[in-house]
PDB file of C-alpha atoms (C1' of nucleotides) in Angstrom:
ATOM      1  CA  UNK A1273     -69.880  -1.721  -5.235  1.00 44.00           C
ATOM      2  CA  UNK A1274     -68.597  -0.891  -8.694  1.00 44.00           C
ATOM      3  CA  UNK A1275     -67.400   2.416  -9.986  1.00 46.00           C
ATOM      4  CA  UNK A1276     -68.942   5.388  -8.293  1.00 47.00           C
ATOM      5  CA  UNK A1277     -68.634   8.993  -9.379  1.00 46.00           C
ATOM      6  CA  UNK A1278     -66.958  11.111  -6.772  1.00 44.00           C
ATOM      7  CA  UNK A1279     -69.640  13.738  -6.913  1.00 46.00           C
ATOM      8  CA  UNK A1280     -69.965  15.553  -3.639  1.00 46.00           C
ATOM      9  CA  UNK A1281     -67.838  13.041  -1.792  1.00 49.00           C
ATOM     10  CA  UNK A1282     -66.122  15.824   0.050  1.00 55.00           C
ATOM     11  CA  UNK A1283     -69.386  17.370   1.203  1.00 68.00           C
ATOM     12  CA  UNK A1284     -69.894  14.730   3.874  1.00 78.00           C
ATOM     13  CA  UNK A1285     -69.159  16.323   7.195  1.00 82.00           C
ATOM     14  CA  UNK A1286     -70.159  14.870  10.549  1.00 86.00           C
ATOM     15  CA  UNK A1287     -70.169  18.336  12.041  1.00 88.00           C
ATOM     16  CA  UNK A1288     -72.782  19.672   9.628  1.00 85.00           C
ATOM     17  CA  UNK A1289     -76.282  19.806  10.990  1.00 82.00           C
ATOM     18  CA  UNK A1290     -78.091  18.031   8.182  1.00 78.00           C
ATOM     19  CA  UNK A1291     -75.354  15.710   7.001  1.00 82.00           C
ATOM     20  CA  UNK A1292     -76.555  12.107   6.747  1.00 81.00           C
ATOM     21  CA  UNK A1293     -73.435  10.903   8.519  1.00 83.00           C
ATOM     22  CA  UNK A1294     -74.850  12.610  11.567  1.00 85.00           C
ATOM     23  CA  UNK A1295     -77.822  10.273  11.381  1.00 82.00           C
ATOM     24  CA  UNK A1296     -75.532   7.275  11.370  1.00 84.00           C
ATOM     25  CA  UNK A1297     -73.519   8.609  14.265  1.00 87.00           C
ATOM     26  CA  UNK A1298     -76.739   9.286  16.158  1.00 84.00           C
ATOM     27  CA  UNK A1299     -77.767   5.701  15.658  1.00 84.00           C
ATOM     28  CA  UNK A1300     -74.419   4.358  16.815  1.00 86.00           C
ATOM     29  CA  UNK A1301     -74.369   6.746  19.743  1.00 88.00           C
ATOM     30  CA  UNK A1302     -76.746   4.462  21.615  1.00 89.00           C
ATOM     31  CA  UNK A1303     -75.570   2.227  24.377  1.00 89.00           C
ATOM     32  CA  UNK A1304     -78.028  -0.546  23.595  1.00 93.00           C
ATOM     33  CA  UNK A1305     -77.152  -0.524  19.914  1.00 94.00           C
ATOM     34  CA  UNK A1306     -73.463  -0.793  20.721  1.00 93.00           C
ATOM     35  CA  UNK A1307     -74.075  -3.643  23.151  1.00 93.00           C
ATOM     36  CA  UNK A1308     -76.252  -5.500  20.660  1.00 94.00           C
ATOM     37  CA  UNK A1309     -73.728  -5.145  17.871  1.00 94.00           C
ATOM     38  CA  UNK A1310     -70.955  -6.271  20.156  1.00 92.00           C
ATOM     39  CA  UNK A1311     -72.930  -9.281  21.302  1.00 93.00           C
ATOM     40  CA  UNK A1312     -73.806 -10.314  17.773  1.00 94.00           C
ATOM     41  CA  UNK A1313     -70.158 -10.128  16.810  1.00 92.00           C
ATOM     42  CA  UNK A1314     -69.639 -13.529  18.364  1.00 87.00           C
ATOM     43  CA  UNK A1315     -72.600 -15.389  16.918  1.00 92.00           C
ATOM     44  CA  UNK A1316     -76.225 -15.077  15.831  1.00 94.00           C
ATOM     45  CA  UNK A1317     -78.441 -14.669  18.874  1.00 94.00           C
ATOM     46  CA  UNK A1318     -82.160 -15.033  19.493  1.00 93.00           C
ATOM     47  CA  UNK A1319     -84.341 -12.305  20.908  1.00 94.00           C
ATOM     48  CA  UNK A1320     -84.798 -13.581  24.421  1.00 91.00           C
ATOM     49  CA  UNK A1321     -81.189 -14.618  24.624  1.00 92.00           C
ATOM     50  CA  UNK A1322     -80.177 -11.041  23.852  1.00 93.00           C
ATOM     51  CA  UNK A1323     -82.680  -9.846  26.426  1.00 92.00           C
ATOM     52  CA  UNK A1324     -81.108 -12.069  29.050  1.00 90.00           C
ATOM     53  CA  UNK A1325     -77.507 -11.348  28.061  1.00 91.00           C
ATOM     54  CA  UNK A1326     -77.810  -7.591  27.970  1.00 92.00           C
ATOM     55  CA  UNK A1327     -78.882  -6.841  31.493  1.00 89.00           C
ATOM     56  CA  UNK A1328     -81.271  -4.000  32.061  1.00 91.00           C
ATOM     57  CA  UNK A1329     -82.740  -3.633  28.597  1.00 93.00           C
ATOM     58  CA  UNK A1330     -86.503  -3.746  28.446  1.00 92.00           C
ATOM     59  CA  UNK A1331     -88.389  -5.742  25.860  1.00 93.00           C
ATOM     60  CA  UNK A1332     -89.728  -2.650  24.182  1.00 93.00           C
ATOM     61  CA  UNK A1333     -86.396  -0.891  23.881  1.00 95.00           C
ATOM     62  CA  UNK A1334     -84.639  -4.018  22.661  1.00 95.00           C
ATOM     63  CA  UNK A1335     -87.269  -4.395  19.960  1.00 94.00           C
ATOM     64  CA  UNK A1336     -86.833  -0.785  18.909  1.00 94.00           C
ATOM     65  CA  UNK A1337     -83.068  -1.068  18.878  1.00 95.00           C
ATOM     66  CA  UNK A1338     -83.125  -4.218  16.788  1.00 95.00           C
ATOM     67  CA  UNK A1339     -85.618  -2.694  14.360  1.00 94.00           C
ATOM     68  CA  UNK A1340     -83.425   0.362  13.876  1.00 94.00           C
ATOM     69  CA  UNK A1341     -80.298  -1.673  13.341  1.00 95.00           C
ATOM     70  CA  UNK A1342     -82.167  -3.845  10.870  1.00 95.00           C
ATOM     71  CA  UNK A1343     -83.395  -0.781   9.019  1.00 94.00           C
ATOM     72  CA  UNK A1344     -79.846   0.489   8.741  1.00 94.00           C
ATOM     73  CA  UNK A1345     -78.769  -2.796   7.190  1.00 95.00           C
ATOM     74  CA  UNK A1346     -76.444  -3.633  10.059  1.00 95.00           C
ATOM     75  CA  UNK A1347     -78.202  -6.739  11.318  1.00 96.00           C
ATOM     76  CA  UNK A1348     -80.421  -9.357   9.742  1.00 95.00           C
ATOM     77  CA  UNK A1349     -83.587 -10.793  11.208  1.00 94.00           C
ATOM     78  CA  UNK A1350     -84.382 -14.406  10.369  1.00 93.00           C
ATOM     79  CA  UNK A1351     -87.541 -16.198  11.383  1.00 91.00           C
ATOM     80  CA  UNK A1352     -87.527 -19.974  11.739  1.00 89.00           C
ATOM     81  CA  UNK A1353     -90.992 -21.557  11.880  1.00 83.00           C
ATOM     82  CA  UNK A1354     -90.148 -23.747  14.836  1.00 83.00           C
ATOM     83  CA  UNK A1355     -92.338 -24.173  17.859  1.00 78.00           C
ATOM     84  CA  UNK A1356     -92.314 -21.774  19.490  1.00 83.00           C
ATOM     85  CA  UNK A1357     -91.113 -19.471  16.771  1.00 87.00           C
ATOM     86  CA  UNK A1358     -87.384 -18.761  16.617  1.00 89.00           C
ATOM     87  CA  UNK A1359     -86.151 -15.320  15.587  1.00 92.00           C
ATOM     88  CA  UNK A1360     -82.446 -15.061  15.084  1.00 94.00           C
ATOM     89  CA  UNK A1361     -80.481 -11.850  14.731  1.00 96.00           C
ATOM     90  CA  UNK A1362     -77.114 -11.808  13.027  1.00 96.00           C
ATOM     91  CA  UNK A1363     -74.710  -9.294  11.576  1.00 96.00           C
ATOM     92  CA  UNK A1364     -74.836  -8.418   7.907  1.00 96.00           C
ATOM     93  CA  UNK A1365     -71.526  -7.981   6.067  1.00 96.00           C
ATOM     94  CA  UNK A1366     -71.997  -4.245   6.494  1.00 96.00           C
ATOM     95  CA  UNK A1367     -72.555  -4.709  10.201  1.00 95.00           C
ATOM     96  CA  UNK A1368     -69.432  -6.796  10.442  1.00 95.00           C
ATOM     97  CA  UNK A1369     -67.285  -4.003   9.046  1.00 94.00           C
ATOM     98  CA  UNK A1370     -68.626  -1.788  11.796  1.00 93.00           C
ATOM     99  CA  UNK A1371     -68.306  -4.101  14.745  1.00 88.00           C
ATOM    100  CA  UNK A1372     -64.554  -4.180  14.560  1.00 89.00           C
ATOM    101  CA  UNK A1373     -64.715  -0.550  15.589  1.00 91.00           C
ATOM    102  CA  UNK A1374     -67.455  -1.154  18.121  1.00 91.00           C
ATOM    103  CA  UNK A1375     -65.421  -3.945  19.644  1.00 91.00           C
ATOM    104  CA  UNK A1376     -62.468  -1.574  19.913  1.00 91.00           C
ATOM    105  CA  UNK A1377     -64.704   0.841  21.798  1.00 90.00           C
ATOM    106  CA  UNK A1378     -65.918  -1.823  24.211  1.00 88.00           C
ATOM    107  CA  UNK A1379     -62.365  -3.026  24.633  1.00 89.00           C
ATOM    108  CA  UNK A1380     -61.212   0.503  25.396  1.00 92.00           C
ATOM    109  CA  UNK A1381     -63.906   0.792  28.044  1.00 89.00           C
ATOM    110  CA  UNK A1382     -62.773  -2.388  29.753  1.00 87.00           C
ATOM    111  CA  UNK A1383     -59.107  -1.425  29.509  1.00 90.00           C
ATOM    112  CA  UNK A1384     -59.395   2.124  30.768  1.00 92.00           C
ATOM    113  CA  UNK A1385     -62.216   1.898  33.240  1.00 91.00           C
ATOM    114  CA  UNK A1386     -59.823   2.222  36.163  1.00 92.00           C
ATOM    115  CA  UNK A1387     -58.339   5.434  34.821  1.00 94.00           C
ATOM    116  CA  UNK A1388     -61.794   6.880  34.213  1.00 94.00           C
ATOM    117  CA  UNK A1389     -63.040   6.009  37.696  1.00 93.00           C
ATOM    118  CA  UNK A1390     -59.927   7.539  39.237  1.00 94.00           C
ATOM    119  CA  UNK A1391     -60.401  10.699  37.198  1.00 95.00           C
ATOM    120  CA  UNK A1392     -64.009  10.917  38.312  1.00 94.00           C
ATOM    121  CA  UNK A1393     -63.030  10.647  41.966  1.00 93.00           C
ATOM    122  CA  UNK A1394     -60.376  13.317  41.579  1.00 94.00           C
ATOM    123  CA  UNK A1395     -62.828  15.585  39.808  1.00 93.00           C
ATOM    124  CA  UNK A1396     -65.559  15.090  42.381  1.00 92.00           C
ATOM    125  CA  UNK A1397     -63.158  15.628  45.252  1.00 90.00           C
ATOM    126  CA  UNK A1398     -61.982  18.848  43.671  1.00 87.00           C
ATOM    127  CA  UNK A1399     -65.540  20.015  43.220  1.00 81.00           C
ATOM    128  CA  UNK A1400     -66.371  19.182  46.822  1.00 78.00           C
ATOM    129  CA  UNK A1401     -63.447  21.222  48.113  1.00 78.00           C
ATOM    130  CA  UNK A1402     -64.709  24.205  46.168  1.00 66.00           C
ATOM    131  CA  UNK A1403     -68.290  23.666  47.223  1.00 57.00           C
ATOM    132  CA  UNK A1404     -68.249  26.618  49.568  1.00 47.00           C
ATOM    133  CA  UNK A1405     -67.742  28.891  46.585  1.00 42.00           C
ATOM    134  CA  UNK A1406     -71.108  28.019  45.156  1.00 38.00           C
TER     135      UNK A1406
ATOM    136  CA  UNK B 991     -49.046   0.940  32.633  1.00 43.00           C
ATOM    137  CA  UNK B 992     -46.841  -0.925  35.104  1.00 44.00           C
ATOM    138  CA  UNK B 993     -47.503  -4.086  36.994  1.00 45.00           C
ATOM    139  CA  UNK B 994     -51.075  -4.538  38.100  1.00 47.00           C
ATOM    140  CA  UNK B 995     -52.512  -7.414  40.066  1.00 46.00           C
ATOM    141  CA  UNK B 996     -55.015  -9.335  38.033  1.00 44.00           C
ATOM    142  CA  UNK B 997     -57.572  -9.363  40.803  1.00 46.00           C
ATOM    143  CA  UNK B 998     -61.065  -9.350  39.401  1.00 46.00           C
ATOM    144  CA  UNK B 999     -59.844  -8.406  35.967  1.00 49.00           C
ATOM    145  CA  UNK B1000     -62.165 -10.933  34.434  1.00 56.00           C
ATOM    146  CA  UNK B1001     -65.178  -9.586  36.288  1.00 68.00           C
ATOM    147  CA  UNK B1002     -65.469  -6.590  33.983  1.00 79.00           C
ATOM    148  CA  UNK B1003     -68.325  -7.256  31.642  1.00 82.00           C
ATOM    149  CA  UNK B1004     -70.026  -4.609  29.541  1.00 86.00           C
ATOM    150  CA  UNK B1005     -73.176  -6.705  29.500  1.00 87.00           C
ATOM    151  CA  UNK B1006     -73.541  -6.709  33.268  1.00 85.00           C
ATOM    152  CA  UNK B1007     -76.014  -4.227  34.655  1.00 81.00           C
ATOM    153  CA  UNK B1008     -73.821  -2.634  37.285  1.00 79.00           C
ATOM    154  CA  UNK B1009     -70.444  -3.006  35.646  1.00 82.00           C
ATOM    155  CA  UNK B1010     -68.522   0.290  35.570  1.00 82.00           C
ATOM    156  CA  UNK B1011     -67.617  -0.284  31.938  1.00 83.00           C
ATOM    157  CA  UNK B1012     -71.283   0.229  31.226  1.00 85.00           C
ATOM    158  CA  UNK B1013     -70.977   3.728  32.619  1.00 82.00           C
ATOM    159  CA  UNK B1014     -68.107   4.473  30.280  1.00 84.00           C
ATOM    160  CA  UNK B1015     -69.968   3.080  27.327  1.00 87.00           C
ATOM    161  CA  UNK B1016     -73.001   5.133  28.280  1.00 84.00           C
ATOM    162  CA  UNK B1017     -70.883   8.247  28.277  1.00 85.00           C
ATOM    163  CA  UNK B1018     -69.372   7.458  24.907  1.00 87.00           C
ATOM    164  CA  UNK B1019     -72.752   6.529  23.505  1.00 88.00           C
ATOM    165  CA  UNK B1020     -73.553  10.188  23.096  1.00 90.00           C
ATOM    166  CA  UNK B1021     -73.433  11.886  19.753  1.00 90.00           C
ATOM    167  CA  UNK B1022     -72.243  15.215  21.119  1.00 94.00           C
ATOM    168  CA  UNK B1023     -69.485  13.580  23.142  1.00 94.00           C
ATOM    169  CA  UNK B1024     -68.268  11.719  20.085  1.00 93.00           C
ATOM    170  CA  UNK B1025     -68.317  14.872  17.979  1.00 93.00           C
ATOM    171  CA  UNK B1026     -66.469  16.866  20.622  1.00 95.00           C
ATOM    172  CA  UNK B1027     -63.796  14.231  21.041  1.00 95.00           C
ATOM    173  CA  UNK B1028     -63.378  13.988  17.298  1.00 93.00           C
ATOM    174  CA  UNK B1029     -63.092  17.739  16.954  1.00 94.00           C
ATOM    175  CA  UNK B1030     -60.518  18.018  19.730  1.00 95.00           C
ATOM    176  CA  UNK B1031     -58.445  15.338  18.066  1.00 93.00           C
ATOM    177  CA  UNK B1032     -57.133  17.956  15.681  1.00 89.00           C
ATOM    178  CA  UNK B1033     -56.280  20.727  18.109  1.00 94.00           C
ATOM    179  CA  UNK B1034     -57.325  22.441  21.344  1.00 96.00           C
ATOM    180  CA  UNK B1035     -60.523  24.401  20.798  1.00 96.00           C
ATOM    181  CA  UNK B1036     -62.284  27.153  22.713  1.00 96.00           C
ATOM    182  CA  UNK B1037     -65.850  26.914  23.913  1.00 96.00           C
ATOM    183  CA  UNK B1038     -67.548  29.162  21.405  1.00 95.00           C
ATOM    184  CA  UNK B1039     -65.473  27.741  18.587  1.00 95.00           C
ATOM    185  CA  UNK B1040     -66.756  24.266  19.442  1.00 95.00           C
ATOM    186  CA  UNK B1041     -70.251  25.672  19.603  1.00 94.00           C
ATOM    187  CA  UNK B1042     -69.909  27.086  16.116  1.00 93.00           C
ATOM    188  CA  UNK B1043     -68.157  24.045  14.632  1.00 93.00           C
ATOM    189  CA  UNK B1044     -70.579  21.462  15.932  1.00 93.00           C
ATOM    190  CA  UNK B1045     -73.803  22.588  14.357  1.00 91.00           C
ATOM    191  CA  UNK B1046     -76.968  22.158  16.311  1.00 92.00           C
ATOM    192  CA  UNK B1047     -75.582  21.798  19.810  1.00 95.00           C
ATOM    193  CA  UNK B1048     -77.036  24.177  22.357  1.00 94.00           C
ATOM    194  CA  UNK B1049     -74.900  26.013  24.847  1.00 95.00           C
ATOM    195  CA  UNK B1050     -76.362  24.147  27.774  1.00 95.00           C
ATOM    196  CA  UNK B1051     -75.813  20.708  26.300  1.00 96.00           C
ATOM    197  CA  UNK B1052     -72.306  21.535  25.128  1.00 97.00           C
ATOM    198  CA  UNK B1053     -71.444  22.669  28.642  1.00 96.00           C
ATOM    199  CA  UNK B1054     -72.840  19.464  30.121  1.00 96.00           C
ATOM    200  CA  UNK B1055     -71.015  17.334  27.592  1.00 96.00           C
ATOM    201  CA  UNK B1056     -67.707  19.061  28.227  1.00 96.00           C
ATOM    202  CA  UNK B1057     -68.166  18.800  31.983  1.00 95.00           C
ATOM    203  CA  UNK B1058     -68.805  15.072  31.744  1.00 95.00           C
ATOM    204  CA  UNK B1059     -65.829  14.469  29.502  1.00 96.00           C
ATOM    205  CA  UNK B1060     -63.667  16.484  31.861  1.00 96.00           C
ATOM    206  CA  UNK B1061     -64.906  14.486  34.817  1.00 95.00           C
ATOM    207  CA  UNK B1062     -63.995  11.285  33.038  1.00 95.00           C
ATOM    208  CA  UNK B1063     -60.484  12.574  32.494  1.00 96.00           C
ATOM    209  CA  UNK B1064     -60.823  12.563  28.730  1.00 96.00           C
ATOM    210  CA  UNK B1065     -60.456  16.280  28.134  1.00 97.00           C
ATOM    211  CA  UNK B1066     -58.751  19.108  29.974  1.00 96.00           C
ATOM    212  CA  UNK B1067     -60.184  22.553  30.638  1.00 96.00           C
ATOM    213  CA  UNK B1068     -57.740  25.433  30.768  1.00 96.00           C
ATOM    214  CA  UNK B1069     -58.660  28.980  31.654  1.00 94.00           C
ATOM    215  CA  UNK B1070     -56.529  31.847  30.420  1.00 94.00           C
ATOM    216  CA  UNK B1071     -57.160  35.132  32.243  1.00 89.00           C
ATOM    217  CA  UNK B1072     -57.370  37.183  29.102  1.00 89.00           C
ATOM    218  CA  UNK B1073     -60.035  39.736  28.370  1.00 85.00           C
ATOM    219  CA  UNK B1074     -62.528  38.413  27.761  1.00 90.00           C
ATOM    220  CA  UNK B1075     -61.677  35.143  29.416  1.00 93.00           C
ATOM    221  CA  UNK B1076     -60.394  32.317  27.227  1.00 94.00           C
ATOM    222  CA  UNK B1077     -61.326  28.732  28.016  1.00 96.00           C
ATOM    223  CA  UNK B1078     -59.565  26.099  25.991  1.00 96.00           C
ATOM    224  CA  UNK B1079     -60.469  22.429  25.828  1.00 97.00           C
ATOM    225  CA  UNK B1080     -57.945  19.807  24.799  1.00 97.00           C
ATOM    226  CA  UNK B1081     -57.543  16.059  24.950  1.00 97.00           C
ATOM    227  CA  UNK B1082     -55.753  14.434  27.831  1.00 97.00           C
ATOM    228  CA  UNK B1083     -53.401  11.540  27.066  1.00 97.00           C
ATOM    229  CA  UNK B1084     -56.218   9.222  28.132  1.00 96.00           C
ATOM    230  CA  UNK B1085     -58.570  10.975  25.780  1.00 96.00           C
ATOM    231  CA  UNK B1086     -56.095  10.618  22.964  1.00 96.00           C
ATOM    232  CA  UNK B1087     -55.998   6.845  23.320  1.00 95.00           C
ATOM    233  CA  UNK B1088     -59.756   6.858  22.895  1.00 93.00           C
ATOM    234  CA  UNK B1089     -60.092   9.196  19.984  1.00 88.00           C
ATOM    235  CA  UNK B1090     -58.335   6.864  17.629  1.00 89.00           C
ATOM    236  CA  UNK B1091     -61.336   4.620  18.028  1.00 91.00           C
ATOM    237  CA  UNK B1092     -63.787   7.495  17.887  1.00 91.00           C
ATOM    238  CA  UNK B1093     -62.175   8.691  14.687  1.00 91.00           C
ATOM    239  CA  UNK B1094     -62.566   5.213  13.245  1.00 92.00           C
ATOM    240  CA  UNK B1095     -66.253   5.377  14.070  1.00 90.00           C
ATOM    241  CA  UNK B1096     -66.706   8.761  12.410  1.00 87.00           C
ATOM    242  CA  UNK B1097     -64.708   7.531   9.449  1.00 89.00           C
ATOM    243  CA  UNK B1098     -66.919   4.461   9.168  1.00 91.00           C
ATOM    244  CA  UNK B1099     -69.985   6.695   9.156  1.00 89.00           C
ATOM    245  CA  UNK B1100     -68.630   8.771   6.303  1.00 87.00           C
ATOM    246  CA  UNK B1101     -67.520   5.721   4.359  1.00 90.00           C
ATOM    247  CA  UNK B1102     -70.677   3.669   4.686  1.00 92.00           C
ATOM    248  CA  UNK B1103     -73.362   6.299   4.729  1.00 91.00           C
ATOM    249  CA  UNK B1104     -74.458   5.378   1.215  1.00 91.00           C
ATOM    250  CA  UNK B1105     -74.930   1.732   2.113  1.00 94.00           C
ATOM    251  CA  UNK B1106     -76.915   2.660   5.203  1.00 93.00           C
ATOM    252  CA  UNK B1107     -79.195   5.055   3.342  1.00 92.00           C
ATOM    253  CA  UNK B1108     -79.816   2.429   0.668  1.00 94.00           C
ATOM    254  CA  UNK B1109     -80.644  -0.161   3.313  1.00 94.00           C
ATOM    255  CA  UNK B1110     -83.076   2.244   4.949  1.00 92.00           C
ATOM    256  CA  UNK B1111     -84.871   2.847   1.672  1.00 92.00           C
ATOM    257  CA  UNK B1112     -85.134  -0.869   0.975  1.00 92.00           C
ATOM    258  CA  UNK B1113     -86.436  -1.489   4.472  1.00 92.00           C
ATOM    259  CA  UNK B1114     -89.001   1.291   4.305  1.00 89.00           C
ATOM    260  CA  UNK B1115     -90.178   0.207   0.856  1.00 88.00           C
ATOM    261  CA  UNK B1116     -90.622  -3.334   2.133  1.00 84.00           C
ATOM    262  CA  UNK B1117     -92.604  -2.089   5.099  1.00 77.00           C
ATOM    263  CA  UNK B1118     -94.811   0.031   2.871  1.00 74.00           C
ATOM    264  CA  UNK B1119     -95.631  -2.919   0.621  1.00 72.00           C
ATOM    265  CA  UNK B1120     -96.737  -4.884   3.672  1.00 62.00           C
ATOM    266  CA  UNK B1121     -98.683  -1.989   5.102  1.00 53.00           C
ATOM    267  CA  UNK B1122    -102.017  -3.570   4.232  1.00 42.00           C
ATOM    268  CA  UNK B1123    -101.221  -6.394   6.632  1.00 40.00           C
ATOM    269  CA  UNK B1124    -101.248  -4.108   9.590  1.00 37.00           C
TER     270      UNK B1124
ATOM    271  C1'  DG C 812    -109.036 -27.065  28.577  1.00 88.15           C
ATOM    272  C1'  DG C 813    -105.807 -24.174  30.530  1.00 88.15           C
ATOM    273  C1'  DC C 814    -101.113 -22.829  30.873  1.00 88.15           C
ATOM    274  C1'  DA C 815     -96.578 -21.763  29.288  1.00 88.15           C
ATOM    275  C1'  DC C 816     -93.192 -20.298  25.779  1.00 88.15           C
ATOM    276  C1'  DC C 817     -91.449 -17.006  22.182  1.00 88.15           C
ATOM    277  C1'  DT C 818     -91.652 -12.708  19.859  1.00 88.15           C
ATOM    278  C1'  DA C 819     -93.537  -9.135  19.481  1.00 88.15           C
ATOM    279  C1'  DG C 820     -97.250  -4.698  19.139  1.00 88.15           C
ATOM    280  C1'  DT C 821     -99.575  -1.166  21.589  1.00 88.15           C
ATOM    281  C1'  DA C 822    -101.383   1.918  25.146  1.00 88.15           C
ATOM    282  C1'  DC C 823    -100.672   4.538  29.169  1.00 88.15           C
ATOM    283  C1'  DC C 824     -98.090   7.254  32.138  1.00 88.15           C
ATOM    284  C1'  DT C 825     -94.035   9.265  34.034  1.00 88.15           C
ATOM    285  C1'  DA C 826     -89.169  10.650  34.103  1.00 88.15           C
ATOM    286  C1'  DT C 827     -85.578  12.608  31.754  1.00 88.15           C
ATOM    287  C1'  DT C 828     -83.754  15.320  28.111  1.00 88.15           C
ATOM    288  C1'  DG C 829     -83.114  19.288  25.718  1.00 88.15           C
ATOM    289  C1'  DG C 830     -84.161  23.823  23.681  1.00 88.15           C
ATOM    290  C1'  DA C 831     -84.889  28.932  24.404  1.00 88.15           C
ATOM    291  C1'  DA C 832     -83.950  32.632  26.841  1.00 88.15           C
ATOM    292  C1'  DA C 833     -82.839  35.312  30.832  1.00 88.15           C
ATOM    293  C1'  DC C 834     -79.235  36.217  33.992  1.00 88.15           C
ATOM    294  C1'  DC C 835     -74.381  36.690  35.646  1.00 88.15           C
ATOM    295  C1'  DA C 836     -69.441  38.178  36.174  1.00 88.15           C
ATOM    296  C1'  DA C 837     -65.465  40.306  34.670  1.00 88.15           C
ATOM    297  C1'  DC C 838     -63.503  43.779  31.933  1.00 88.15           C
ATOM    298  C1'  DC C 839     -62.742  46.638  27.866  1.00 88.15           C
ATOM    299  C1'  DT C 840     -64.348  50.374  24.731  1.00 88.15           C
ATOM    300  C1'  DA C 841     -66.957  54.196  23.214  1.00 88.15           C
TER     301       DA C 841
ATOM    302  C1'  DT D 453     -72.721  54.517  31.722  1.00 88.15           C
ATOM    303  C1'  DA D 454     -74.305  51.599  28.168  1.00 88.15           C
ATOM    304  C1'  DG D 455     -72.956  47.893  25.328  1.00 88.15           C
ATOM    305  C1'  DG D 456     -70.188  44.028  23.775  1.00 88.15           C
ATOM    306  C1'  DT D 457     -67.497  39.604  24.427  1.00 88.15           C
ATOM    307  C1'  DT D 458     -66.482  34.992  26.568  1.00 88.15           C
ATOM    308  C1'  DG D 459     -68.166  31.262  29.093  1.00 88.15           C
ATOM    309  C1'  DG D 460     -71.015  29.886  31.501  1.00 88.15           C
ATOM    310  C1'  DT D 461     -75.638  28.889  35.082  1.00 88.15           C
ATOM    311  C1'  DT D 462     -80.434  28.721  35.899  1.00 88.15           C
ATOM    312  C1'  DT D 463     -85.256  28.575  34.964  1.00 88.15           C
ATOM    313  C1'  DC D 464     -89.192  27.290  32.479  1.00 88.15           C
ATOM    314  C1'  DC D 465     -91.512  24.468  29.346  1.00 88.15           C
ATOM    315  C1'  DA D 466     -92.262  21.072  25.634  1.00 88.15           C
ATOM    316  C1'  DA D 467     -90.824  16.876  23.485  1.00 88.15           C
ATOM    317  C1'  DT D 468     -89.007  12.485  23.793  1.00 88.15           C
ATOM    318  C1'  DA D 469     -87.716   8.243  25.869  1.00 88.15           C
ATOM    319  C1'  DG D 470     -88.636   4.516  28.449  1.00 88.15           C
ATOM    320  C1'  DG D 471     -90.915   1.421  31.893  1.00 88.15           C
ATOM    321  C1'  DT D 472     -95.031  -1.410  32.948  1.00 88.15           C
ATOM    322  C1'  DA D 473     -98.510  -3.993  31.546  1.00 88.15           C
ATOM    323  C1'  DC D 474    -101.949  -5.847  28.525  1.00 88.15           C
ATOM    324  C1'  DT D 475    -102.877  -8.282  24.123  1.00 88.15           C
ATOM    325  C1'  DA D 476    -101.978 -11.771  20.511  1.00 88.15           C
ATOM    326  C1'  DG D 477    -101.122 -16.042  18.061  1.00 88.15           C
ATOM    327  C1'  DG D 478     -99.562 -20.493  17.369  1.00 88.15           C
ATOM    328  C1'  DT D 479     -98.496 -24.808  19.574  1.00 88.15           C
ATOM    329  C1'  DG D 480     -96.908 -28.418  22.713  1.00 88.15           C
ATOM    330  C1'  DC D 481     -97.560 -30.199  27.456  1.00 88.15           C
ATOM    331  C1'  DC D 482    -100.114 -31.953  31.391  1.00 88.15           C
TER     332       DC D 482
END
DNA sequence: GGCACCTAGTACCTATTGGAAACCAACCTA
DNA sequence: TAGGTTGGTTTCCAATAGGTACTAGGTGCC
């Protein structure tokens, strides 16, 4: 990356309305994007394989998600002129630095799902008992 | 966490359509939720303070976000009968285990924003040069 | 020749989201 | 009694997202 002047480094603030970091966070705050990144962490995957692996995603939305991630430089799209055509998606080096964090998020979800479900039940039960107040 | 039978531990799969971990990931895949969690990492914050700190969030959406996070057991809502009423939001222990990861995500965004913006420009320029093909 | 496969692009329509603003409740102050 | 403050809820409306389905193109298979 080379030497970079520190001009305005401190002005980046995720809480600020027009800060570009917000744009990045918006992009990452997408369940399909997170799932795609996490899936690609293991290996390069083809379009229809992704479509099959990630249950519930429609063709259109998967295309959009992949296009966005590609635009952000997080994944790479490679076309192989086989028959029928093969399109392989893989992580860029930049994407790889991110997926460690994404993997941690997915891991957290799998680890703490029980606690979350319990909390939800407690919350809902509490709400139900107060229902007459509404 | 104590001893826990390993029954069906391996059945949790974020890629599966109806897996509960998907629900958690969906909840986390929300830019306002991430921003709120990250803000609460520092200290307990009151409703209107959050509203002011997180630029661009509307009252309605902030309320919904907080309610969801509370339901998931990630944040706690405390009412102090002052005048006017004080409502303070803080992280639960469960929420704290998560925010380390959330913070890493926000940190990544601030660190790599330049690379992402550059990638976007390259991508858009490439698209523009191929525009005549469309 | 027709059909299937793979990776899309695009159009149409509907469901959900989200913003703006009004309303509410309690209580203090002027 | 009017007005202000905190922390909401509710209603209305517009924008966006997303699903379905049709189209396409190149090629091997039967």
